[in-house]
Amino acid sequence: PLGWAPQIRAGDVLRWFHPDARRALVHEADLAAVAVRSLLGELPAGGRHHLTGPEQLSQREQLAAIGAALGRPLRFDALPPDEAARELGAEFPPGLAEVIIAGQGAFVVAPEPMTREVEELTGRPARTFAEWARDHAVDFR
């Protein structure tokens, strides 16, 4: 969602793709908390973890949370995948935009899995996306 910041700073409409793609985004502070515990040797060596946020939200719901953090309503203008590929193509190497768009499309049909591993590894619940949005509100102003 930080990639949305330029559009949100410029106005109240986000032109993006797959508004119904559901993700379980993890707050970077939770990633850091797990990393610190690992570096301090408080977690078993060699462990592999699937860290996620505590909820699956659609991109439309993520945008609403950012709007709430900013105190203004934001609107999602859904781009068809081919138009999105043309717009993103200028920012990414050839073929990468299509891979990103297809990956997000997969989360419409099968939402990104969600785990409780942040809580299990840190002893505190994972931060919500609303918390992330409030923590990053300055990035969108």
JSON list of N, CA and C in Angstrom, two decimals, residues 1 18-20 30 36 47 50 62-63 71 82 93 95 100 103-104 108 111 119-120 127 134 136 141:
[
{"chain": "A", "resi": 1, "resn": "PRO", "atom": "N", "xyz": [0.78, -1.22, 0.00]},
{"chain": "A", "resi": 1, "resn": "PRO", "atom": "CA", "xyz": [0.00, 0.00, 0.00]},
{"chain": "A", "resi": 1, "resn": "PRO", "atom": "C", "xyz": [0.82, 1.29, 0.00]},
{"chain": "A", "resi": 18, "resn": "HIS", "atom": "N", "xyz": [-7.72, -5.10, -9.06]},
{"chain": "A", "resi": 18, "resn": "HIS", "atom": "CA", "xyz": [-8.19, -6.15, -8.15]},
{"chain": "A", "resi": 18, "resn": "HIS", "atom": "C", "xyz": [-8.57, -5.63, -6.76]},
{"chain": "A", "resi": 19, "resn": "PRO", "atom": "N", "xyz": [-9.59, -4.78, -6.68]},
{"chain": "A", "resi": 19, "resn": "PRO", "atom": "CA", "xyz": [-9.99, -4.24, -5.37]},
{"chain": "A", "resi": 19, "resn": "PRO", "atom": "C", "xyz": [-10.43, -5.31, -4.38]},
{"chain": "A", "resi": 20, "resn": "ASP", "atom": "N", "xyz": [-10.84, -6.49, -4.87]},
{"chain": "A", "resi": 20, "resn": "ASP", "atom": "CA", "xyz": [-11.32, -7.54, -3.98]},
{"chain": "A", "resi": 20, "resn": "ASP", "atom": "C", "xyz": [-10.24, -8.56, -3.60]},
{"chain": "A", "resi": 30, "resn": "ASP", "atom": "N", "xyz": [6.10, -5.77, 13.42]},
{"chain": "A", "resi": 30, "resn": "ASP", "atom": "CA", "xyz": [5.97, -7.17, 13.83]},
{"chain": "A", "resi": 30, "resn": "ASP", "atom": "C", "xyz": [7.09, -8.01, 13.23]},
{"chain": "A", "resi": 36, "resn": "VAL", "atom": "N", "xyz": [14.21, -9.58, 15.99]},
{"chain": "A", "resi": 36, "resn": "VAL", "atom": "CA", "xyz": [14.99, -9.31, 17.20]},
{"chain": "A", "resi": 36, "resn": "VAL", "atom": "C", "xyz": [15.02, -10.56, 18.08]},
{"chain": "A", "resi": 47, "resn": "GLY", "atom": "N", "xyz": [14.44, -22.03, 12.21]},
{"chain": "A", "resi": 47, "resn": "GLY", "atom": "CA", "xyz": [12.99, -22.06, 12.03]},
{"chain": "A", "resi": 47, "resn": "GLY", "atom": "C", "xyz": [12.55, -21.26, 10.82]},
{"chain": "A", "resi": 50, "resn": "HIS", "atom": "N", "xyz": [5.88, -18.23, 8.72]},
{"chain": "A", "resi": 50, "resn": "HIS", "atom": "CA", "xyz": [5.00, -17.52, 7.79]},
{"chain": "A", "resi": 50, "resn": "HIS", "atom": "C", "xyz": [4.30, -16.45, 8.61]},
{"chain": "A", "resi": 62, "resn": "GLN", "atom": "N", "xyz": [-8.43, -2.05, 2.69]},
{"chain": "A", "resi": 62, "resn": "GLN", "atom": "CA", "xyz": [-7.16, -1.42, 3.06]},
{"chain": "A", "resi": 62, "resn": "GLN", "atom": "C", "xyz": [-7.22, 0.07, 2.75]},
{"chain": "A", "resi": 63, "resn": "LEU", "atom": "N", "xyz": [-7.76, 0.41, 1.59]},
{"chain": "A", "resi": 63, "resn": "LEU", "atom": "CA", "xyz": [-7.88, 1.82, 1.21]},
{"chain": "A", "resi": 63, "resn": "LEU", "atom": "C", "xyz": [-8.79, 2.56, 2.19]},
{"chain": "A", "resi": 71, "resn": "GLY", "atom": "N", "xyz": [-8.55, 10.69, 7.87]},
{"chain": "A", "resi": 71, "resn": "GLY", "atom": "CA", "xyz": [-9.73, 11.49, 8.17]},
{"chain": "A", "resi": 71, "resn": "GLY", "atom": "C", "xyz": [-10.46, 11.96, 6.93]},
{"chain": "A", "resi": 82, "resn": "ASP", "atom": "N", "xyz": [-5.45, -5.27, -18.11]},
{"chain": "A", "resi": 82, "resn": "ASP", "atom": "CA", "xyz": [-4.63, -4.83, -19.24]},
{"chain": "A", "resi": 82, "resn": "ASP", "atom": "C", "xyz": [-4.25, -3.36, -19.12]},
{"chain": "A", "resi": 93, "resn": "PRO", "atom": "N", "xyz": [10.38, -3.70, -14.74]},
{"chain": "A", "resi": 93, "resn": "PRO", "atom": "CA", "xyz": [10.98, -4.37, -15.90]},
{"chain": "A", "resi": 93, "resn": "PRO", "atom": "C", "xyz": [9.90, -5.12, -16.70]},
{"chain": "A", "resi": 95, "resn": "GLY", "atom": "N", "xyz": [7.40, -7.56, -18.17]},
{"chain": "A", "resi": 95, "resn": "GLY", "atom": "CA", "xyz": [6.79, -8.78, -17.65]},
{"chain": "A", "resi": 95, "resn": "GLY", "atom": "C", "xyz": [6.47, -8.75, -16.17]},
{"chain": "A", "resi": 100, "resn": "ILE", "atom": "N", "xyz": [2.77, -9.23, -11.16]},
{"chain": "A", "resi": 100, "resn": "ILE", "atom": "CA", "xyz": [2.18, -8.59, -9.97]},
{"chain": "A", "resi": 100, "resn": "ILE", "atom": "C", "xyz": [0.66, -8.59, -10.07]},
{"chain": "A", "resi": 103, "resn": "GLY", "atom": "N", "xyz": [-0.71, -12.08, -9.65]},
{"chain": "A", "resi": 103, "resn": "GLY", "atom": "CA", "xyz": [-0.60, -12.49, -8.24]},
{"chain": "A", "resi": 103, "resn": "GLY", "atom": "C", "xyz": [-1.71, -11.91, -7.40]},
{"chain": "A", "resi": 104, "resn": "GLN", "atom": "N", "xyz": [-2.00, -10.62, -7.62]},
{"chain": "A", "resi": 104, "resn": "GLN", "atom": "CA", "xyz": [-3.11, -10.00, -6.89]},
{"chain": "A", "resi": 104, "resn": "GLN", "atom": "C", "xyz": [-4.43, -10.62, -7.29]},
{"chain": "A", "resi": 108, "resn": "VAL", "atom": "N", "xyz": [-7.96, -12.77, -5.18]},
{"chain": "A", "resi": 108, "resn": "VAL", "atom": "CA", "xyz": [-9.41, -12.56, -5.26]},
{"chain": "A", "resi": 108, "resn": "VAL", "atom": "C", "xyz": [-10.09, -13.91, -5.07]},
{"chain": "A", "resi": 111, "resn": "PRO", "atom": "N", "xyz": [-7.86, -16.01, -0.99]},
{"chain": "A", "resi": 111, "resn": "PRO", "atom": "CA", "xyz": [-7.17, -14.99, -0.18]},
{"chain": "A", "resi": 111, "resn": "PRO", "atom": "C", "xyz": [-5.85, -15.49, 0.38]},
{"chain": "A", "resi": 119, "resn": "GLU", "atom": "N", "xyz": [1.94, -13.59, 16.94]},
{"chain": "A", "resi": 119, "resn": "GLU", "atom": "CA", "xyz": [1.55, -13.69, 18.35]},
{"chain": "A", "resi": 119, "resn": "GLU", "atom": "C", "xyz": [2.26, -14.85, 19.05]},
{"chain": "A", "resi": 120, "resn": "GLU", "atom": "N", "xyz": [2.34, -15.98, 18.38]},
{"chain": "A", "resi": 120, "resn": "GLU", "atom": "CA", "xyz": [2.99, -17.15, 18.98]},
{"chain": "A", "resi": 120, "resn": "GLU", "atom": "C", "xyz": [4.48, -16.89, 19.25]},
{"chain": "A", "resi": 127, "resn": "ARG", "atom": "N", "xyz": [-0.11, -6.61, 14.87]},
{"chain": "A", "resi": 127, "resn": "ARG", "atom": "CA", "xyz": [-0.76, -5.31, 14.67]},
{"chain": "A", "resi": 127, "resn": "ARG", "atom": "C", "xyz": [-1.72, -5.40, 13.48]},
{"chain": "A", "resi": 134, "resn": "ARG", "atom": "N", "xyz": [-2.50, 4.07, 10.47]},
{"chain": "A", "resi": 134, "resn": "ARG", "atom": "CA", "xyz": [-2.27, 5.22, 11.37]},
{"chain": "A", "resi": 134, "resn": "ARG", "atom": "C", "xyz": [-0.78, 5.51, 11.50]},
{"chain": "A", "resi": 136, "resn": "HIS", "atom": "N", "xyz": [1.45, 5.06, 9.35]},
{"chain": "A", "resi": 136, "resn": "HIS", "atom": "CA", "xyz": [2.00, 5.55, 8.09]},
{"chain": "A", "resi": 136, "resn": "HIS", "atom": "C", "xyz": [1.18, 6.70, 7.49]},
{"chain": "A", "resi": 141, "resn": "ARG", "atom": "N", "xyz": [-0.02, 11.81, 3.33]},
{"chain": "A", "resi": 141, "resn": "ARG", "atom": "CA", "xyz": [-0.45, 13.22, 3.39]},
{"chain": "A", "resi": 141, "resn": "ARG", "atom": "C", "xyz": [0.36, 14.07, 2.44]}
]
